[in-house]
CSV table of C-alpha atoms in Angstrom, one decimal:
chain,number,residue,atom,x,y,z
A,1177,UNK,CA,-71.9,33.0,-17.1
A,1178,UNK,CA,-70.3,31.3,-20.2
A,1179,UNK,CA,-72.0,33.5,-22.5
A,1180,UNK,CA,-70.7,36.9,-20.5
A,1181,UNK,CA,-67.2,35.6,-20.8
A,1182,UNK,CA,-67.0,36.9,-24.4
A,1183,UNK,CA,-67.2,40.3,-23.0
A,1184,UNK,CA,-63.7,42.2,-22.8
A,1185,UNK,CA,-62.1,42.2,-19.3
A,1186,UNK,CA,-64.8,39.6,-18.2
A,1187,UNK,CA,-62.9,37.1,-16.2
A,1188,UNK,CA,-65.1,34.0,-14.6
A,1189,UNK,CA,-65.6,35.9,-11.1
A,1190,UNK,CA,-66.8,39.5,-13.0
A,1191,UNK,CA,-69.2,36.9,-15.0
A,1192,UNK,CA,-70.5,35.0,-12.3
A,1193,UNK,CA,-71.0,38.6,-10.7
A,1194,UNK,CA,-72.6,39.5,-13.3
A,1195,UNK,CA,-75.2,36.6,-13.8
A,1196,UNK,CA,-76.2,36.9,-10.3
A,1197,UNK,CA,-77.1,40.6,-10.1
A,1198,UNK,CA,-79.4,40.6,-13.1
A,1199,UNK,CA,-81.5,37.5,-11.8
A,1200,UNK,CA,-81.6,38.5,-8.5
A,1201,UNK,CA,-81.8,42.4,-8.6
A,1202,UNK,CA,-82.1,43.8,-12.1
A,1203,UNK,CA,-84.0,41.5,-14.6
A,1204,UNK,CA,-85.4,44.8,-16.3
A,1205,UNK,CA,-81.9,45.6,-16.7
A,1206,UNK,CA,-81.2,41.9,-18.6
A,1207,UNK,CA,-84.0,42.4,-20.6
A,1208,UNK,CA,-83.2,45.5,-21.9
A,1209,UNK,CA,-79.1,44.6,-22.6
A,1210,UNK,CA,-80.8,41.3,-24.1
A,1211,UNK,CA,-83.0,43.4,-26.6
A,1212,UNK,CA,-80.3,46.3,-27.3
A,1213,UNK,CA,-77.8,43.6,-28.1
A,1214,UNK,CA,-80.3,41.8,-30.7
A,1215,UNK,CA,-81.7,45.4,-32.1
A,1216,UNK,CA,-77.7,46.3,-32.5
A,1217,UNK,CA,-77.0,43.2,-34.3
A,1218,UNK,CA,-79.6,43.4,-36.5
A,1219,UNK,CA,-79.2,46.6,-37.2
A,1220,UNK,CA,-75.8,48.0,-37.4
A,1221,UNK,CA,-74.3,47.9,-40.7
A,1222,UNK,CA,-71.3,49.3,-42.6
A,1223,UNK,CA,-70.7,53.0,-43.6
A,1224,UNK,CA,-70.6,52.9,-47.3
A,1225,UNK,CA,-68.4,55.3,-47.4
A,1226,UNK,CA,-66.3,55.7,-43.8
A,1227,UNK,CA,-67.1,52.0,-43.2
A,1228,UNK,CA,-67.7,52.5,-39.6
A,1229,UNK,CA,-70.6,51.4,-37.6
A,1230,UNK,CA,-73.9,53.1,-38.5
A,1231,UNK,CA,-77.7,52.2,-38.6
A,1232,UNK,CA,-78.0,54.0,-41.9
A,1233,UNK,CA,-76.4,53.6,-45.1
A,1234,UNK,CA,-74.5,56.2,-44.5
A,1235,UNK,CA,-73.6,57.5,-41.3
A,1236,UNK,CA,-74.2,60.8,-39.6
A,1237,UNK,CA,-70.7,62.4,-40.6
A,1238,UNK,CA,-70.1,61.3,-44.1
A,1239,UNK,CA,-74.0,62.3,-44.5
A,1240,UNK,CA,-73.4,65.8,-43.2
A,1241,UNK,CA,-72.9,68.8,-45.4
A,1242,UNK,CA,-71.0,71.2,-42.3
A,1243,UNK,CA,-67.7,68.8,-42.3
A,1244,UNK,CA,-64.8,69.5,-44.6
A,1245,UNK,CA,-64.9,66.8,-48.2
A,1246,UNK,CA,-61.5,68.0,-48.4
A,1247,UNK,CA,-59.5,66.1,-45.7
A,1248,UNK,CA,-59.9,62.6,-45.0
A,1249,UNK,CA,-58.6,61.3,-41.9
A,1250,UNK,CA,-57.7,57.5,-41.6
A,1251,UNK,CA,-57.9,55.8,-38.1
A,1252,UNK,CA,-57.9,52.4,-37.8
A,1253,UNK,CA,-60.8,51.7,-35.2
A,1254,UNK,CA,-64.5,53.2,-34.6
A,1255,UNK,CA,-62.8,54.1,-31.1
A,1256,UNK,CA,-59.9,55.7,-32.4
A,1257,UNK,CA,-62.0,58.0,-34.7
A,1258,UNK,CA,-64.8,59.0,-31.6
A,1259,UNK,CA,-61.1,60.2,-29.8
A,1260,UNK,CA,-60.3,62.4,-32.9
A,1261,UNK,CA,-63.8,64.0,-32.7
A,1262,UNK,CA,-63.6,64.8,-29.3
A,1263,UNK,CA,-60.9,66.9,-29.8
A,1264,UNK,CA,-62.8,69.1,-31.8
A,1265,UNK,CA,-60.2,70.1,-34.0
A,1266,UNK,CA,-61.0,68.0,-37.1
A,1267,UNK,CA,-64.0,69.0,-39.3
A,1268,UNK,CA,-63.0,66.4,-42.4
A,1269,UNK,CA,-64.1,63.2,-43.2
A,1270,UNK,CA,-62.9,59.8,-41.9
A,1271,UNK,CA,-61.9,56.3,-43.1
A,1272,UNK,CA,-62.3,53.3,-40.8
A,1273,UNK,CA,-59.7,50.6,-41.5
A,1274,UNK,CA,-61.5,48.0,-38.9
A,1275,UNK,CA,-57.8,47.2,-38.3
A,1276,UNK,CA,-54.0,47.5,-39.4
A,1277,UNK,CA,-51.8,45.7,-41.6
A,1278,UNK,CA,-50.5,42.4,-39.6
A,1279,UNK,CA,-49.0,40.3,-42.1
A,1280,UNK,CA,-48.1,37.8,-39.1
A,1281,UNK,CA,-51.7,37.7,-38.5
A,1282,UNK,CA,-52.4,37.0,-41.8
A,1283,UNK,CA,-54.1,40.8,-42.2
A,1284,UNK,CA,-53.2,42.3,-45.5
A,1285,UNK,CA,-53.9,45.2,-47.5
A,1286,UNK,CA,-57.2,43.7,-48.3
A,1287,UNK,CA,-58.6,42.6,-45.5
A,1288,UNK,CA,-58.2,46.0,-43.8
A,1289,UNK,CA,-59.8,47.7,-47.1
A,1290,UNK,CA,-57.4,49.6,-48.5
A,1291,UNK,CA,-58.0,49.0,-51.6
A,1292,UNK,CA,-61.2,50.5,-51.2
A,1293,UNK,CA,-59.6,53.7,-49.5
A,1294,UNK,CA,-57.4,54.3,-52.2
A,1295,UNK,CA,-60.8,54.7,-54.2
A,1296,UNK,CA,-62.3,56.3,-52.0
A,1297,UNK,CA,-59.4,59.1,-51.6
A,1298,UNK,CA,-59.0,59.6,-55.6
A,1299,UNK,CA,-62.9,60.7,-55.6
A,1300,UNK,CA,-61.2,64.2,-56.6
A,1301,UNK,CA,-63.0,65.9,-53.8
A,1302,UNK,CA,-60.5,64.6,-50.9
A,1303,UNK,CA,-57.7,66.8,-51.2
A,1304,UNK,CA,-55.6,65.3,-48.3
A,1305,UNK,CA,-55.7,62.2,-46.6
A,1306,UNK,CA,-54.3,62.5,-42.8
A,1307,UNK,CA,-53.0,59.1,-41.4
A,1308,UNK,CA,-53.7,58.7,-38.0
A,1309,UNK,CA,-52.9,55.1,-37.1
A,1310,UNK,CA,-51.4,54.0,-34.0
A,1311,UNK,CA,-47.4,55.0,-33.2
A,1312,UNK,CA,-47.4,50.7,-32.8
A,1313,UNK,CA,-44.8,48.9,-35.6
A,1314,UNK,CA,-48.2,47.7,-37.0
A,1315,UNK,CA,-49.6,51.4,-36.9
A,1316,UNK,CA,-46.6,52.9,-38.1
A,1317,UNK,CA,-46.1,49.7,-41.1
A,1318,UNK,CA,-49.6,50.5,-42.0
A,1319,UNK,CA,-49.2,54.6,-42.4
A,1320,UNK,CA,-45.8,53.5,-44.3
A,1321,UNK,CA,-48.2,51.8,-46.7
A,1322,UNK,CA,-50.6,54.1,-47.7
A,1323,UNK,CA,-48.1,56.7,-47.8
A,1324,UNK,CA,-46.6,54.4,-50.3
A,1325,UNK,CA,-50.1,54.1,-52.1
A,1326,UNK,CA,-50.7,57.8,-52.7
A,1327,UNK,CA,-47.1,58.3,-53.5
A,1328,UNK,CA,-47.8,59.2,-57.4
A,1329,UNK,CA,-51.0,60.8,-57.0
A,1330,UNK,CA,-51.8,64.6,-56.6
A,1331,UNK,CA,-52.8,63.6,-53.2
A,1332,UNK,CA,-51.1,64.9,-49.8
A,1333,UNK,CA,-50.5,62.3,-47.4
A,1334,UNK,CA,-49.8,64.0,-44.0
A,1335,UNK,CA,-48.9,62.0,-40.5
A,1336,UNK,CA,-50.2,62.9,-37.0
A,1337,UNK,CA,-47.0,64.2,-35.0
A,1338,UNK,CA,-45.2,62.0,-33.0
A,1339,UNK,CA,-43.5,64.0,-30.0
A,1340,UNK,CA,-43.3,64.8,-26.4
A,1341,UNK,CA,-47.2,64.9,-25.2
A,1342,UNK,CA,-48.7,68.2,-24.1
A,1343,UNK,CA,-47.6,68.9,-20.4
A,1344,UNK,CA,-44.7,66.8,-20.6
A,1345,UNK,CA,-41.5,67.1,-19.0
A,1346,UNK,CA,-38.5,65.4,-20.5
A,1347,UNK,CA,-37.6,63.8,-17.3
A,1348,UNK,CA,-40.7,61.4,-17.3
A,1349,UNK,CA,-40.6,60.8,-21.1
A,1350,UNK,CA,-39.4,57.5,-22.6
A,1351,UNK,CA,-35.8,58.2,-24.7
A,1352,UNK,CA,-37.3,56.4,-27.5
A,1353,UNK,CA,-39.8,59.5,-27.5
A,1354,UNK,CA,-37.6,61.7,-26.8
A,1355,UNK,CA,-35.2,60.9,-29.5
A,1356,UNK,CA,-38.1,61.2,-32.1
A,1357,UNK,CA,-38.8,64.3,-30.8
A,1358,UNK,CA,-35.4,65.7,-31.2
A,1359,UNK,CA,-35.0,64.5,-34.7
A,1360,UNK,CA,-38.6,65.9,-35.7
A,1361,UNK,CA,-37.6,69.3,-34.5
A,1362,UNK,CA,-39.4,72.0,-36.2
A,1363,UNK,CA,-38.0,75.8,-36.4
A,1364,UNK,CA,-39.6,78.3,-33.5
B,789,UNK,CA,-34.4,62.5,11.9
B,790,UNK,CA,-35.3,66.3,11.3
B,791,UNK,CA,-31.9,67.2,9.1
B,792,UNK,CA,-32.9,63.6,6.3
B,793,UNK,CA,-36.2,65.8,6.1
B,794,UNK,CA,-34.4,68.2,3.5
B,795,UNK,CA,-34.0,64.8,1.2
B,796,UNK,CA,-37.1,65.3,-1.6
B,797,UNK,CA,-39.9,62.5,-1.0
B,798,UNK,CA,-39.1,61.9,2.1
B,799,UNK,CA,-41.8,62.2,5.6
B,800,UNK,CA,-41.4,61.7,8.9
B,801,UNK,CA,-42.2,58.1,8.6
B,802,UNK,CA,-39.0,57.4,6.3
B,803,UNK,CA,-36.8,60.3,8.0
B,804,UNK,CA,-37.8,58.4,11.4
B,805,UNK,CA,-37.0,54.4,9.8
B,806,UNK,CA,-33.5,56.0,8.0
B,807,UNK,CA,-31.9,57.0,11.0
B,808,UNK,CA,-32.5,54.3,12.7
B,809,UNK,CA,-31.2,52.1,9.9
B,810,UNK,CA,-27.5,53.7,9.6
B,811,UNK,CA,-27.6,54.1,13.1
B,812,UNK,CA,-28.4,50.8,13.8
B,813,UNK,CA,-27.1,48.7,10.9
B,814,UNK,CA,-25.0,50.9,8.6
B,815,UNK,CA,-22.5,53.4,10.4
B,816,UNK,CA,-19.9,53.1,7.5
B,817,UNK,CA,-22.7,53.9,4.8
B,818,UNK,CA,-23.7,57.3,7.5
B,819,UNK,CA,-20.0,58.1,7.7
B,820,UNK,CA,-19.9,57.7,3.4
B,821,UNK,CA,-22.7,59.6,2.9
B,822,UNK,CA,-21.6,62.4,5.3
B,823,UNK,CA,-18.6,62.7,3.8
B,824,UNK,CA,-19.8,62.0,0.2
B,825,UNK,CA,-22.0,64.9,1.0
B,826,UNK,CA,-19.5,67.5,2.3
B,827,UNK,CA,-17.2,67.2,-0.4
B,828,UNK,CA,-20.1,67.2,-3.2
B,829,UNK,CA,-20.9,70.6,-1.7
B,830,UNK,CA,-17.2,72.2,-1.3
B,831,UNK,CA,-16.1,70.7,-5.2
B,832,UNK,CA,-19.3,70.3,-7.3
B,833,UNK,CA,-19.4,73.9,-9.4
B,834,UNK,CA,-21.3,75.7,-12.4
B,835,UNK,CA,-19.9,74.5,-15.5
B,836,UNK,CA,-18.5,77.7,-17.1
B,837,UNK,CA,-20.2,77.3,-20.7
B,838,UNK,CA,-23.5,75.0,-20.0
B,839,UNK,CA,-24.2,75.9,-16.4
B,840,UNK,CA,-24.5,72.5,-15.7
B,841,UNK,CA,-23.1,70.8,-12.7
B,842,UNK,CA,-19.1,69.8,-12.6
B,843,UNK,CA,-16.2,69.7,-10.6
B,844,UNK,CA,-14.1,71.2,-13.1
B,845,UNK,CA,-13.7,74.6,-14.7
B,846,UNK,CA,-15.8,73.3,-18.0
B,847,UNK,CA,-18.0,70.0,-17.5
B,848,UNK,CA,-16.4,67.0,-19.3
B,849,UNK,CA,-19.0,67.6,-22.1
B,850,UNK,CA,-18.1,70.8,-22.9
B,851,UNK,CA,-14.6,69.8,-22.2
B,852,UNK,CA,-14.8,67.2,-25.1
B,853,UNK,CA,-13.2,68.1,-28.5
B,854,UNK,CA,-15.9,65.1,-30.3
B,855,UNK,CA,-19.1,66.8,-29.3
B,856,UNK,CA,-20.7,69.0,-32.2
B,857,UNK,CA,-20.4,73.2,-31.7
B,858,UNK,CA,-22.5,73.7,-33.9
B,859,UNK,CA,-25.4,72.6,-32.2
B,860,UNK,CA,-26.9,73.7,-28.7
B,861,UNK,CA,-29.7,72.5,-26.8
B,862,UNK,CA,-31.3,74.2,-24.3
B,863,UNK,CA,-32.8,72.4,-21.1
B,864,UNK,CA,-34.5,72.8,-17.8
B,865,UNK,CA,-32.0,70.9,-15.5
B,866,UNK,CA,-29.2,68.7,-14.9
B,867,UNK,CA,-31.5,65.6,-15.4
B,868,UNK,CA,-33.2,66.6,-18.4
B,869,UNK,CA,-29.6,66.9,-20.0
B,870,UNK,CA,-28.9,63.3,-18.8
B,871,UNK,CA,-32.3,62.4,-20.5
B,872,UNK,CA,-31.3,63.8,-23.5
B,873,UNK,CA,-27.5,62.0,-23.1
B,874,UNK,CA,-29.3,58.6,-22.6
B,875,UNK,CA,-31.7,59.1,-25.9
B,876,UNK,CA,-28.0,59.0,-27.6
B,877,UNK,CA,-29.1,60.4,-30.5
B,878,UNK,CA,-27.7,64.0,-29.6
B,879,UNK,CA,-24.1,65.1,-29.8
B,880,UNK,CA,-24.1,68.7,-29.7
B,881,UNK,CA,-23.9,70.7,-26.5
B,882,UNK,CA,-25.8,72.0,-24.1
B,883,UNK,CA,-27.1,75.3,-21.8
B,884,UNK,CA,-28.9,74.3,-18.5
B,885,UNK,CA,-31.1,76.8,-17.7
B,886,UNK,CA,-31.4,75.4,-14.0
B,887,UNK,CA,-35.0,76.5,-14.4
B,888,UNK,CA,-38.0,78.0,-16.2
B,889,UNK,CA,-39.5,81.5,-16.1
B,890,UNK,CA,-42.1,82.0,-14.2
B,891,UNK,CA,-43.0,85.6,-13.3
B,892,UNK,CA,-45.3,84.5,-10.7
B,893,UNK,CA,-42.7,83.0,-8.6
B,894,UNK,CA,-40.5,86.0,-10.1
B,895,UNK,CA,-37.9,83.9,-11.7
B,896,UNK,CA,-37.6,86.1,-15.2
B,897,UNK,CA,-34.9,85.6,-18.0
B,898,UNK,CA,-32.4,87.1,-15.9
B,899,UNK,CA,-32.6,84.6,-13.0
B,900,UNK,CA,-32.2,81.4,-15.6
B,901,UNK,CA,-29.5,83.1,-16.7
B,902,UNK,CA,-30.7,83.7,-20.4
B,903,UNK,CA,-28.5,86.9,-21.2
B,904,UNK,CA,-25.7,84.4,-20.4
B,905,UNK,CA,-27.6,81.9,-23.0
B,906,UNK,CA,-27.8,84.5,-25.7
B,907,UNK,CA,-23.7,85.4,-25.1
B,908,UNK,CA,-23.2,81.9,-25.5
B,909,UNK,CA,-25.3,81.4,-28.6
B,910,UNK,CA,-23.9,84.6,-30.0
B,911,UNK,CA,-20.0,83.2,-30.0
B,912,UNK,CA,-20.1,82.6,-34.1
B,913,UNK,CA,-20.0,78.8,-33.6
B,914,UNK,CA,-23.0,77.6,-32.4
B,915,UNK,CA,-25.7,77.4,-36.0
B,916,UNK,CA,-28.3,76.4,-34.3
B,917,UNK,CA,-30.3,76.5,-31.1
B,918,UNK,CA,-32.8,73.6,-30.0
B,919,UNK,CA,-34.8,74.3,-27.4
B,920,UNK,CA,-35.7,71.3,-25.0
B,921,UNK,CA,-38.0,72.9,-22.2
B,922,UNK,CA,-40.4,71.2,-20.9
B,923,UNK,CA,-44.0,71.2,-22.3
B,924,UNK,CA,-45.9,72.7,-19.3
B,925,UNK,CA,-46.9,76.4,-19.7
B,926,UNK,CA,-43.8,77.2,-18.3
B,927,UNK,CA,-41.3,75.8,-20.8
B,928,UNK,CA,-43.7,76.5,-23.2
B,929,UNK,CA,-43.1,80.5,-22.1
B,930,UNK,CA,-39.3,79.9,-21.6
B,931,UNK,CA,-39.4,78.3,-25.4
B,932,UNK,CA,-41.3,81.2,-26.9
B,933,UNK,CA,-38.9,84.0,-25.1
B,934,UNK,CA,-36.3,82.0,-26.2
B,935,UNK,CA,-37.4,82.2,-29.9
B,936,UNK,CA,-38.3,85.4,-29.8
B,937,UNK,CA,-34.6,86.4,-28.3
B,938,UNK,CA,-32.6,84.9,-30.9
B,939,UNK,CA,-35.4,86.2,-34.1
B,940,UNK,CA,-33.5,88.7,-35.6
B,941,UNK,CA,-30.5,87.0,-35.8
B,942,UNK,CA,-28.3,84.4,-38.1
B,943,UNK,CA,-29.3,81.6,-35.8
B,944,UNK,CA,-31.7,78.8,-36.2
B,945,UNK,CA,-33.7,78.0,-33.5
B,946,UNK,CA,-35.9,74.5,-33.1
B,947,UNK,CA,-38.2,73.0,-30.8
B,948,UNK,CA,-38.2,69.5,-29.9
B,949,UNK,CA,-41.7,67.8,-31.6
B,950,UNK,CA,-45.2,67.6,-30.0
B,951,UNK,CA,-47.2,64.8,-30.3
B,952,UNK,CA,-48.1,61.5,-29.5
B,953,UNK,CA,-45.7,59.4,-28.1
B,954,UNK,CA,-43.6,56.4,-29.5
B,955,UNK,CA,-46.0,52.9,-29.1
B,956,UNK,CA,-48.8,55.6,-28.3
B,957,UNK,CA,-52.4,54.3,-29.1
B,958,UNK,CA,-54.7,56.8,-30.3
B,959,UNK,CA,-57.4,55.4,-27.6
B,960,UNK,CA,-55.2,56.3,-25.0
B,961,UNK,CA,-54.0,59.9,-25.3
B,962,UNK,CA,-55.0,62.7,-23.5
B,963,UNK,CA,-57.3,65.0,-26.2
B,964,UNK,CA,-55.1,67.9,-26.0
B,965,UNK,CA,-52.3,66.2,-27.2
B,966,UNK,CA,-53.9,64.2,-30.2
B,967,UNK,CA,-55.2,68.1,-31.1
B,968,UNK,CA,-51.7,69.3,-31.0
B,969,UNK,CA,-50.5,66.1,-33.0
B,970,UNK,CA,-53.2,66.9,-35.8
B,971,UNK,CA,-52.1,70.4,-35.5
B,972,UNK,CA,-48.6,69.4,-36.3
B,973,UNK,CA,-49.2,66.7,-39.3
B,974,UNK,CA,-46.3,66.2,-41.2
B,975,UNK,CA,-46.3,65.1,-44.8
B,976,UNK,CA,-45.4,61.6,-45.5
């Protein structure tokens, strides 16, 4: 039970749930979690070039000639970037920042890699890099930064749009939202 | 019981515990609302210029000499204008369309009155229109016909931004609207 507490949203009734169904009705099922969780461990590295999780050195989208070498897209969590792919509208490349600048945390520049984006970026194949943090301060801080970064470089540095979401209605919308959305009008 | 019905959100449960309530505990606040009621519905007007609610001949925005001309927002209702008023980050005026088109229901441009939108947008003053319609598919329609009304002519017309909203997390947006977010990048 102590052991499933480090699970997230794990509480000490969900764990002591938990411990009693797989010894009393699924020890197949404990087994298998057991061995997955040791094979992941051992196995999962590092992208060497995306830095997100992969089994191989690199992993299946920085390894695959169809996407677009041109755009880079930086998200700042392995999560984050499976929500951009499901929207099927991206074909680039990614960059995983395992994070976002938090200097209150102690979580710099460095620790979230971005020193090793900004070489990654200047390969001269990535044309434009697309920030895609979080609209959080420590999202918004962190696209701030690397917009900073880039600023000298023959790079373009785009933002994902902040706005009104899609089937909206101004009544429901928070005015903090709403006032970003007036001042990022765009013509019709 | 049967007349409270007309009130939006309201069943026969809450119709059935109101009644008895001012009936039993608060016949001054039935005698207010009654009367609160009647002369809402013999003063309360169009405003002449924004079509919005008033009880004078112009509505005490349009009446005021600090708001901006220049500027005119277009929204769906009454309380999309007060959303836009609370945001306080807009001091232009407004037009209330006091709906949307939708053909299906046969509300077209002339039943949201948007021949009296284009006369008002017309008067030499207003530089720019900034539409404010809801992001369903039928503000989206009532944007586009909008645009498309005012094309050929020495106006600017805007849109309020689409995207992701303010503290929004990647992990948590619907995909449509982190599609439309990418769509809509800005640069940095």
């Amino acid at each position: 039970m102590e052991a499933l507490r480090c699970l997230p949203g794990v509480g000490p009734k969900g764990a002591q749930r938990m411990a009693y169904h797989l010894l009393q009705h699924d020890k197949p099922g404990a087994q298998r979690l057991a061995a997955a969780l040791a094979r992941a461990l051992e196995s999962i590295r590092r992208c060497a070039k995306c830095n997100s999780f992969t089994e191989e050195a690199l992993c299946a989208l920085c390894a695959s000639p169809r996407r677009d070498a041109a755009q880079l897209c930086v998200v700042e969590t392995p999560a984050d970037l499976l929500m951009m792919e499901q929207t099927l509208a991206y074909s680039g490349l990614y960059f995983v920042l395992m994070g976002r600048l938090s200097p209150l945390d102690g979580i710099g520049p460095k620790e979230i890699g971005l020193d090793v984006l900004q070489r990654r970026a200047l390969d001269g194949v990535v044309k434009e890099v697309i920030v895609a943090t979080n609209f959080t301060n420590e999202g918004e801080a962190t696209a701030h930064y690397i917009g900073e970064m880039f600023k000298e470089r023959e790079l373009k540095v785009t933002r994902i749009a902040r706005g009104i979401p899609v089937g909206g209605e101004l009544e429901y919308v928070d005015s903090g939202t709403l006032a970003q959305a007036l001042a990022e009008r765009r013509p019709v």
